Short mmCIF file of C-alpha atoms in Angstrom, two decimals:
data_model
loop_
_atom_site.label_atom_id
_atom_site.label_comp_id
_atom_site.label_asym_id
_atom_site.label_seq_id
_atom_site.Cartn_x
_atom_site.Cartn_y
_atom_site.Cartn_z
CA MET A 1 46.75 -36.59 36.64
CA THR A 2 47.81 -34.94 39.85
CA ASP A 3 50.13 -32.59 37.95
CA PRO A 4 48.91 -29.03 38.71
CA HIS A 5 49.88 -28.03 35.18
CA LEU A 6 47.44 -30.57 33.70
CA LEU A 7 44.72 -29.58 36.13
CA TRP A 8 44.95 -25.97 34.97
CA LEU A 9 44.87 -27.09 31.35
CA PHE A 10 41.73 -29.18 31.98
CA LEU A 11 40.11 -26.29 33.86
CA ALA A 12 40.91 -23.89 30.99
CA LEU A 13 39.45 -26.41 28.50
CA VAL A 14 36.21 -26.64 30.48
CA VAL A 15 35.97 -22.82 30.58
CA LEU A 16 36.50 -22.63 26.81
CA ILE A 17 33.75 -25.20 26.20
CA LEU A 18 31.40 -23.18 28.43
CA LEU A 19 32.28 -20.06 26.44
CA SER A 20 31.59 -21.95 23.22
CA ALA A 21 28.20 -22.94 24.61
CA PHE A 22 27.49 -19.31 25.52
CA PHE A 23 28.35 -18.01 22.06
CA SER A 24 26.34 -20.74 20.30
CA GLY A 25 23.29 -20.47 22.55
CA SER A 26 23.20 -16.67 22.62
CA GLU A 27 23.46 -16.53 18.83
CA THR A 28 20.39 -18.77 18.47
CA ALA A 29 18.53 -16.86 21.19
CA LEU A 30 19.16 -13.43 19.68
CA MET A 31 18.32 -14.57 16.15
CA THR A 32 15.08 -16.35 17.13
CA VAL A 33 13.71 -13.99 19.78
CA ASN A 34 10.29 -12.59 18.89
CA ARG A 35 11.06 -9.15 17.43
CA TYR A 36 7.61 -7.74 18.16
CA ARG A 37 7.70 -8.83 21.79
CA LEU A 38 11.25 -7.51 21.95
CA ARG A 39 10.14 -4.09 20.70
CA HIS A 40 7.22 -4.13 23.12
CA ARG A 41 9.44 -4.81 26.13
CA ALA A 42 12.05 -2.33 24.97
CA GLY A 43 9.35 0.30 24.67
CA HIS A 44 8.31 -0.40 28.28
CA GLY A 45 11.82 0.21 29.59
CA HIS A 46 13.28 -3.32 29.82
CA ARG A 47 17.02 -2.66 29.72
CA GLY A 48 18.03 -6.07 28.39
CA ALA A 49 15.45 -5.82 25.62
CA GLN A 50 16.67 -2.34 24.71
CA LEU A 51 20.27 -3.55 24.43
CA ALA A 52 19.23 -6.61 22.41
CA LEU A 53 17.14 -4.45 20.07
CA THR A 54 20.10 -2.12 19.52
CA LEU A 55 22.37 -5.07 18.70
CA LEU A 56 19.85 -6.54 16.27
CA GLU A 57 19.55 -3.25 14.37
CA ARG A 58 22.95 -4.15 12.84
CA PRO A 59 22.82 -7.96 12.77
CA GLU A 60 25.97 -8.28 10.65
CA ARG A 61 28.04 -6.73 13.44
CA LEU A 62 26.48 -8.97 16.08
CA ILE A 63 26.99 -12.12 14.00
CA GLY A 64 30.58 -11.11 13.27
CA LEU A 65 31.24 -10.62 16.97
CA ILE A 66 29.66 -13.94 17.96
CA LEU A 67 31.45 -15.94 15.27
CA LEU A 68 34.70 -14.24 16.10
CA GLY A 69 34.42 -15.21 19.75
CA ASN A 70 33.06 -18.70 19.03
CA ASN A 71 35.78 -19.60 16.56
CA PHE A 72 38.47 -18.18 18.84
CA VAL A 73 37.43 -20.29 21.86
CA ASN A 74 36.93 -23.43 19.72
CA ILE A 75 40.35 -23.15 18.10
CA LEU A 76 41.94 -22.41 21.46
CA ALA A 77 40.13 -25.41 22.97
CA SER A 78 41.47 -27.59 20.15
CA SER A 79 45.01 -26.37 20.85
CA LEU A 80 44.69 -27.08 24.58
CA ALA A 81 43.27 -30.54 23.86
CA THR A 82 46.29 -31.25 21.67
CA VAL A 83 48.69 -30.16 24.42
CA ILE A 84 46.88 -32.28 27.01
CA ALA A 85 46.91 -35.30 24.66
CA ILE A 86 50.64 -35.01 24.04
CA GLU A 87 51.39 -34.74 27.76
CA LEU A 88 49.19 -37.73 28.60
CA GLY A 89 49.86 -40.14 25.74
CA GLY A 90 52.21 -38.61 23.23
CA GLU A 91 51.47 -37.98 19.58
CA ALA A 92 49.40 -41.17 19.33
CA ALA A 93 46.78 -39.64 21.64
CA ILE A 94 46.20 -36.56 19.44
CA ALA A 95 43.66 -38.31 17.21
CA VAL A 96 41.77 -39.64 20.23
CA ALA A 97 41.73 -36.15 21.80
CA ALA A 98 40.45 -34.61 18.54
CA GLY A 99 37.60 -37.11 18.35
CA LEU A 100 36.64 -36.65 22.00
CA LEU A 101 36.82 -32.87 21.77
CA THR A 102 34.64 -32.88 18.64
CA LEU A 103 32.02 -34.95 20.42
CA VAL A 104 32.13 -32.78 23.57
CA VAL A 105 31.93 -29.51 21.64
CA LEU A 106 29.14 -30.84 19.43
CA ILE A 107 27.01 -31.91 22.41
CA PHE A 108 27.84 -29.37 25.11
CA GLY A 109 28.99 -26.46 22.97
CA GLU A 110 26.51 -26.56 20.08
CA VAL A 111 23.44 -28.83 20.14
CA ALA A 112 22.47 -28.60 23.83
CA PRO A 113 22.85 -24.79 24.22
CA LYS A 114 21.20 -24.06 20.87
CA THR A 115 18.26 -26.31 21.68
CA LEU A 116 17.87 -24.61 25.06
CA ALA A 117 18.10 -21.18 23.44
CA ALA A 118 15.51 -22.06 20.81
CA LYS A 119 13.05 -23.07 23.53
CA HIS A 120 13.73 -20.11 25.84
CA PRO A 121 15.21 -17.32 23.67
CA GLU A 122 14.31 -14.42 25.95
CA ARG A 123 15.93 -15.94 29.02
CA ILE A 124 19.25 -16.09 27.18
CA ALA A 125 19.03 -13.16 24.75
CA TYR A 126 18.51 -10.42 27.34
CA PRO A 127 21.43 -11.36 29.66
CA ALA A 128 23.65 -11.98 26.62
CA ALA A 129 22.95 -8.44 25.41
CA TYR A 130 24.63 -7.09 28.55
CA VAL A 131 27.78 -9.02 27.58
CA TYR A 132 27.82 -8.28 23.87
CA THR A 133 27.21 -4.54 24.13
CA PRO A 134 30.54 -3.64 25.86
CA LEU A 135 32.35 -6.47 24.02
CA LEU A 136 31.30 -5.01 20.69
CA ARG A 137 32.70 -1.61 21.68
CA VAL A 138 36.04 -3.16 22.61
CA LEU A 139 36.36 -5.39 19.56
CA TYR A 140 34.65 -3.09 17.08
CA PRO A 141 37.73 -2.46 14.89
CA LEU A 142 38.32 -6.19 14.50
CA VAL A 143 34.63 -6.90 13.86
CA TRP A 144 34.52 -4.06 11.33
CA ALA A 145 37.53 -5.49 9.47
CA VAL A 146 35.99 -8.98 9.40
CA ASN A 147 32.66 -7.64 8.11
CA LEU A 148 34.43 -5.53 5.51
CA ALA A 149 36.28 -8.56 4.21
CA ALA A 150 33.08 -10.66 4.17
CA THR A 151 31.19 -7.92 2.34
CA GLY A 152 33.98 -7.70 -0.21
CA VAL A 153 33.77 -11.42 -0.88
CA LEU A 154 30.00 -11.18 -1.37
CA LYS A 155 30.42 -8.29 -3.79
CA LEU A 156 32.95 -10.30 -5.79
CA LEU A 157 30.31 -13.00 -6.04
CA ARG A 158 27.77 -10.33 -7.06
CA ILE A 159 25.57 -11.00 -4.04
CA GLU A 160 23.96 -7.82 -2.74
CA SER A 161 22.50 -7.45 0.72
CA PRO A 162 18.68 -7.08 0.55
CA GLY A 163 17.30 -3.73 1.61
CA GLY A 164 14.19 -2.94 3.62
CA ASP A 165 12.82 -4.40 6.78
CA GLY A 166 13.09 -8.17 6.61
CA GLN A 167 10.87 -8.48 9.68
CA ALA A 168 7.86 -6.76 8.14
CA LEU A 169 4.78 -8.97 7.84
CA SER A 170 2.57 -9.18 4.80
CA ARG A 171 -1.20 -9.04 5.22
CA GLU A 172 -1.54 -12.81 4.84
CA GLU A 173 1.27 -13.42 7.33
CA LEU A 174 -0.43 -11.09 9.78
CA ARG A 175 -3.67 -13.03 9.32
CA THR A 176 -1.79 -16.21 10.19
CA VAL A 177 -0.29 -14.61 13.30
CA VAL A 178 -3.71 -13.45 14.50
CA SER A 179 -5.40 -16.77 13.66
CA GLU A 180 -2.79 -18.77 15.57
CA ALA A 181 -2.59 -16.46 18.57
CA GLY A 182 -4.67 -18.93 20.58
CA ALA A 183 -5.45 -17.99 24.14
CA MET A 184 -3.23 -14.91 23.92
CA ILE A 185 -6.04 -13.08 22.09
CA PRO A 186 -9.71 -13.81 22.94
CA ALA A 187 -11.71 -15.47 20.16
CA ARG A 188 -13.98 -12.45 19.70
CA SER A 189 -10.99 -10.10 19.40
CA ARG A 190 -9.35 -12.42 16.87
CA LYS A 191 -12.49 -12.40 14.72
CA MET A 192 -12.63 -8.61 14.87
CA LEU A 193 -8.97 -8.28 13.90
CA LEU A 194 -9.46 -10.68 11.00
CA GLY A 195 -12.55 -8.71 10.02
CA ILE A 196 -10.48 -5.53 9.85
CA LEU A 197 -7.92 -7.27 7.63
CA ASP A 198 -10.72 -8.56 5.39
CA LEU A 199 -11.96 -5.01 4.75
CA GLU A 200 -9.22 -4.64 2.17
CA ARG A 201 -10.34 -7.74 0.31
CA ALA A 202 -14.02 -6.83 0.02
CA THR A 203 -15.63 -3.99 -1.93
CA VAL A 204 -18.82 -2.01 -1.44
CA GLU A 205 -20.87 -4.17 -3.80
CA ASP A 206 -20.07 -7.20 -1.63
CA ILE A 207 -22.20 -5.89 1.24
CA MET A 208 -24.50 -3.31 -0.34
CA VAL A 209 -28.28 -3.65 -0.44
CA PRO A 210 -29.12 -4.32 -4.13
CA ARG A 211 -31.19 -1.66 -5.89
CA HIS A 212 -34.32 -3.86 -6.11
CA ASP A 213 -34.26 -4.32 -2.32
CA VAL A 214 -33.66 -0.68 -1.46
CA GLU A 215 -36.46 0.83 0.61
CA GLY A 216 -37.14 4.46 -0.27
CA ILE A 217 -39.69 7.26 -0.69
CA ASP A 218 -41.09 8.36 -4.04
CA ILE A 219 -41.53 12.12 -4.00
CA GLN A 220 -44.23 11.74 -6.70
CA ALA A 221 -46.43 9.59 -4.44
CA PRO A 222 -49.46 11.13 -2.64
CA ASP A 223 -48.76 12.75 0.72
CA ASP A 224 -50.60 10.08 2.69
CA GLU A 225 -48.56 7.31 1.02
CA ILE A 226 -45.35 9.17 1.83
CA VAL A 227 -46.34 9.49 5.48
CA ALA A 228 -47.32 5.81 5.58
CA ALA A 229 -43.99 4.82 4.02
CA ILE A 230 -42.13 6.82 6.67
CA GLN A 231 -44.17 5.29 9.47
CA ASN A 232 -43.63 1.73 8.22
CA ALA A 233 -39.96 2.12 7.32
CA GLN A 234 -37.51 -0.22 9.06
CA TYR A 235 -34.69 2.32 8.85
CA THR A 236 -34.21 5.89 9.99
CA ARG A 237 -32.40 6.96 6.81
CA LEU A 238 -34.12 6.42 3.48
CA PRO A 239 -33.30 7.48 -0.07
CA VAL A 240 -35.79 9.86 -1.67
CA PHE A 241 -36.29 9.39 -5.41
CA ASP A 242 -38.30 11.21 -8.03
CA GLY A 243 -40.46 8.75 -9.94
CA SER A 244 -37.83 6.01 -10.22
CA ILE A 245 -35.23 4.53 -7.89
CA ASP A 246 -32.65 5.42 -10.55
CA ASN A 247 -33.36 9.11 -9.90
CA VAL A 248 -32.35 9.53 -6.25
CA ILE A 249 -32.53 13.17 -5.14
CA GLY A 250 -31.40 12.84 -1.54
CA ILE A 251 -31.26 10.97 1.76
CA PHE A 252 -34.05 11.48 4.26
CA HIS A 253 -33.69 11.20 8.06
CA ALA A 254 -36.81 10.35 10.08
CA ARG A 255 -35.67 12.63 12.89
CA ASN A 256 -35.86 15.63 10.56
CA ALA A 257 -39.39 14.62 9.59
CA LEU A 258 -40.41 14.64 13.25
CA HIS A 259 -38.98 18.13 13.67
CA ALA A 260 -40.84 19.30 10.56
CA VAL A 261 -44.15 17.89 11.81
CA LEU A 262 -43.68 19.46 15.25
CA ALA A 263 -42.82 22.83 13.71
CA HIS A 264 -45.43 22.98 10.92
CA GLY A 265 -48.06 20.44 11.94
CA LYS A 266 -47.68 18.35 8.78
CA LEU A 267 -45.14 17.01 6.29
CA ASP A 268 -45.71 17.88 2.66
CA LYS A 269 -43.51 17.38 -0.39
CA GLU A 270 -41.94 20.83 -0.23
CA ARG A 271 -40.80 20.34 3.36
CA LEU A 272 -39.68 16.80 2.51
CA ARG A 273 -37.44 18.19 -0.24
CA ALA A 274 -36.14 20.86 2.16
CA ILE A 275 -35.07 18.38 4.84
CA THR A 276 -33.62 15.88 2.36
CA ARG A 277 -29.84 15.81 2.37
CA THR A 278 -27.83 15.71 -0.85
CA PRO A 279 -27.09 12.09 -1.78
CA TYR A 280 -23.58 10.76 -1.35
CA PHE A 281 -22.41 8.53 -4.22
CA VAL A 282 -19.52 6.06 -4.24
CA GLN A 283 -18.05 4.12 -7.12
CA GLU A 284 -18.40 0.35 -7.39
CA GLY A 285 -15.20 -1.50 -6.57
CA THR A 286 -14.32 0.80 -3.68
CA PRO A 287 -12.59 -1.31 -0.97
CA LEU A 288 -14.43 -1.40 2.33
CA TYR A 289 -11.50 -0.04 4.32
CA GLN A 290 -11.37 2.97 1.99
CA GLN A 291 -15.13 3.44 2.22
CA LEU A 292 -14.88 3.43 6.01
CA LEU A 293 -12.45 6.34 5.75
CA HIS A 294 -14.80 8.07 3.30
CA PHE A 295 -17.68 7.77 5.77
CA GLN A 296 -15.51 9.25 8.48
CA ARG A 297 -14.25 12.12 6.32
CA GLU A 298 -17.64 12.99 4.80
CA LYS A 299 -19.50 12.56 8.14
CA ARG A 300 -21.96 10.25 6.38
CA ARG A 301 -23.72 7.02 7.34
CA VAL A 302 -25.35 6.11 4.01
CA ALA A 303 -23.85 5.97 0.53
CA LEU A 304 -25.36 5.14 -2.86
CA VAL A 305 -23.27 2.82 -5.02
CA VAL A 306 -23.10 3.58 -8.75
CA ASP A 307 -21.34 1.81 -11.62
CA GLU A 308 -18.98 3.29 -14.20
CA TYR A 309 -21.95 4.67 -16.14
CA GLY A 310 -23.45 6.38 -13.10
CA ASP A 311 -26.35 3.93 -12.81
CA PHE A 312 -27.64 3.24 -9.33
CA MET A 313 -26.59 -0.23 -8.10
CA GLY A 314 -27.41 -0.31 -4.39
CA LEU A 315 -27.03 1.23 -0.99
CA ILE A 316 -24.40 0.75 1.70
CA THR A 317 -24.57 1.93 5.31
CA LEU A 318 -22.02 2.43 8.02
CA VAL A 319 -23.77 -0.24 10.10
CA ASP A 320 -23.33 -2.81 7.31
CA LEU A 321 -19.66 -1.96 7.11
CA LEU A 322 -19.11 -2.19 10.87
CA GLU A 323 -20.82 -5.57 10.96
CA GLU A 324 -18.06 -6.84 8.70
CA VAL A 325 -15.73 -6.24 11.66
CA VAL A 326 -17.79 -6.90 14.78
CA GLY A 327 -20.37 -9.33 13.35
CA GLU A 328 -24.12 -9.21 13.61
CA PHE A 329 -25.64 -7.23 16.48
CA THR A 330 -28.25 -9.88 17.32
CA THR A 331 -28.14 -13.57 18.12
CA ASP A 332 -30.88 -14.81 15.80
CA PRO A 333 -30.36 -14.33 12.05
CA SER A 334 -34.06 -13.80 11.46
CA ASP A 335 -33.96 -10.84 13.90
CA ARG A 336 -31.40 -8.90 11.88
CA ILE A 337 -31.37 -10.48 8.42
CA PRO A 338 -34.81 -10.14 6.82
CA GLU A 339 -33.80 -12.56 4.03
CA ILE A 340 -33.65 -15.48 6.48
CA HIS A 341 -36.82 -16.84 8.09
CA ARG A 342 -36.97 -19.73 10.51
CA ALA A 343 -39.83 -22.20 9.99
CA ASP A 344 -41.62 -24.11 12.74
CA ASP A 345 -39.73 -27.31 11.87
CA GLY A 346 -36.36 -25.55 12.42
CA SER A 347 -35.48 -25.23 8.75
CA LEU A 348 -34.47 -21.89 7.24
CA HIS A 349 -36.15 -20.22 4.28
CA ILE A 350 -33.60 -17.98 2.63
CA ASP A 351 -34.29 -15.17 0.19
CA CYS A 352 -31.73 -15.70 -2.55
CA GLY A 353 -31.16 -11.96 -2.86
CA ILE A 354 -29.05 -12.17 0.30
CA GLY A 355 -25.37 -11.38 -0.13
CA VAL A 356 -22.92 -14.26 -0.02
CA ARG A 357 -20.82 -12.52 2.62
CA ASP A 358 -23.87 -11.99 4.84
CA LEU A 359 -24.76 -15.65 4.48
CA ASN A 360 -21.24 -16.73 5.37
CA ARG A 361 -21.16 -14.48 8.41
CA VAL A 362 -24.56 -15.42 9.80
CA LEU A 363 -24.58 -19.17 9.11
CA ARG A 364 -20.80 -19.65 9.34
CA TRP A 365 -20.59 -21.03 5.83
CA GLN A 366 -17.58 -20.84 3.55
CA LEU A 367 -19.16 -19.97 0.22
CA PRO A 368 -16.79 -18.35 -2.29
CA THR A 369 -16.99 -14.57 -2.42
CA GLN A 370 -14.88 -13.92 -5.51
CA GLY A 371 -17.64 -14.60 -8.04
CA PRO A 372 -21.38 -13.86 -7.72
CA LYS A 373 -22.32 -11.58 -4.85
CA THR A 374 -25.75 -13.09 -4.06
CA LEU A 375 -27.00 -16.58 -3.31
CA ASN A 376 -29.14 -16.45 -6.47
CA GLY A 377 -26.10 -15.73 -8.60
CA LEU A 378 -24.13 -18.51 -6.93
CA ILE A 379 -26.90 -21.06 -7.53
CA LEU A 380 -27.33 -20.04 -11.18
CA GLU A 381 -23.58 -20.24 -11.73
CA TYR A 382 -23.51 -23.69 -10.14
CA LEU A 383 -26.48 -25.12 -12.07
CA GLU A 384 -25.82 -23.19 -15.31
CA THR A 385 -29.59 -23.06 -15.91
CA ILE A 386 -32.78 -21.63 -14.42
CA PRO A 387 -34.00 -24.39 -12.05
CA GLU A 388 -37.57 -25.42 -11.39
CA PRO A 389 -39.12 -25.22 -7.87
CA GLY A 390 -38.47 -28.47 -6.01
CA THR A 391 -34.96 -28.84 -7.40
CA SER A 392 -32.45 -29.96 -4.78
CA LEU A 393 -28.73 -29.33 -4.88
CA ARG A 394 -25.71 -29.44 -2.62
CA LEU A 395 -24.02 -26.07 -2.84
CA HIS A 396 -20.46 -26.35 -1.51
CA GLY A 397 -21.58 -29.00 0.95
CA HIS A 398 -24.87 -27.34 2.00
CA PRO A 399 -28.10 -29.09 0.94
CA LEU A 400 -30.61 -26.62 -0.50
CA GLU A 401 -34.09 -27.06 -1.93
CA ILE A 402 -35.38 -24.44 -4.34
CA THR A 403 -38.87 -23.45 -3.26
CA GLN A 404 -39.64 -20.47 -5.52
CA THR A 405 -38.38 -18.96 -8.75
CA LEU A 406 -39.47 -15.64 -10.22
CA ASP A 407 -38.48 -13.68 -13.32
CA ASN A 408 -35.71 -16.07 -14.37
CA ALA A 409 -34.16 -15.99 -10.92
CA VAL A 410 -34.18 -18.19 -7.84
CA LYS A 411 -36.32 -16.38 -5.28
CA THR A 412 -36.17 -18.58 -2.15
CA VAL A 413 -34.53 -21.80 -1.01
CA ARG A 414 -35.06 -24.05 1.99
CA TYR A 415 -32.16 -25.21 4.12
CA ASP A 416 -32.47 -27.81 6.88
CA PRO A 417 -29.36 -27.59 9.08
CA GLY A 418 -30.14 -30.65 11.20
CA PRO A 419 -30.24 -30.82 15.02
CA ALA A 420 -26.50 -30.59 15.67
CA GLU A 421 -25.92 -27.68 13.31
CA ARG A 422 -28.91 -25.77 14.65
CA ALA A 423 -27.19 -25.54 18.02
CA THR A 424 -23.91 -24.26 16.64
CA ARG A 425 -24.27 -22.49 13.30
CA LEU A 426 -27.39 -20.42 13.58
CA ARG A 427 -25.61 -17.77 15.60
CA PRO A 428 -23.21 -15.10 14.37
CA ALA A 429 -19.62 -15.86 15.20
CA THR A 430 -19.33 -12.92 17.57
CA ALA A 431 -22.63 -13.30 19.36
CA PRO A 432 -21.62 -15.39 22.42
CA SER A 433 -20.13 -13.36 25.20
CA GLU A 434 -16.83 -14.59 26.52
CA PRO A 435 -15.98 -15.10 30.17
#
């Protein structure tokens, strides 16, 4: 063992095993590194990330280079182990050397470095990029020939390389990434991002105010009733209709009424028509994200939803749409949602005309949104009959008691959340401020 020749052979074998570990670990690191974080760091001038990103733009070349180097050092290590075995124990020691080398390469050249690289890909990928970039330039002809031969074999087997960006995320995959971001993204920001993604799932009729709940001004009413309606209105923008809500002639802004009163001393029907803006109609089924763009393009805040026959269905506002993203603007549902009233005993009396999405958002329920759009419709679908007052049911896990029915519809229900749920669910998801 003191022979200098054998010492050099052992030293060369150790170096080859270290090189095998480098090729194996760097391959795993470069293939598993987070591409989005890589692009982010490359965009901020990180040199190692820039080199790694360039290498990964043509992964077939990088893989060819790594496998070429890895196989070369492994085969060379096997040859050196054979020479060392012959010198130490003759031909009988070759099998022992092959077994030992296999075990050493498996542990120190494959499993250990790949496990380390999988746990810390960036620590290995960025330094490795500095090595592979010049090495690829030097060995490019050989790598090109190897890739050409491999591509030819795949073509003979009629296997085509997939086109497009394999790293692109679908909408559902992006939802998963945002949901599992954990502490990297604050809870409120995660809910807002998920709300933005949900805009493409929902349509305008999911959040609109139904036609029977729309608050407006009848131009045929006496002047004093019109003024009283304006004074008692909960909103600054109201639809103006002529005789029937199905005949909307415009959208009225209370600010314009104030200007008209200040200028002329009173507000009559002629001036009301003059300051009424042309109504803006949207078709049912319009996705919320598209409607948001329509509001921005048309410089509007209120839209009237109509069906395929042009019949008036309801009203949608920009505020309603934004609440789908940011949540309710108040902490108590009875402050913002007129359909929900809190009783003295802590129970909630819910107007069944409320939208299912509003109910889910305010009470943090998980009612299905693909079918009926209102709580009344959901209850009737569940019971398959018109229930009598006093009927109790458990709707998707939530105990409800029907307290009033009217005109073949469920008007109101009572819901008792219980002490524990009152402290957690009676607030919108985005209401608490984060530290």
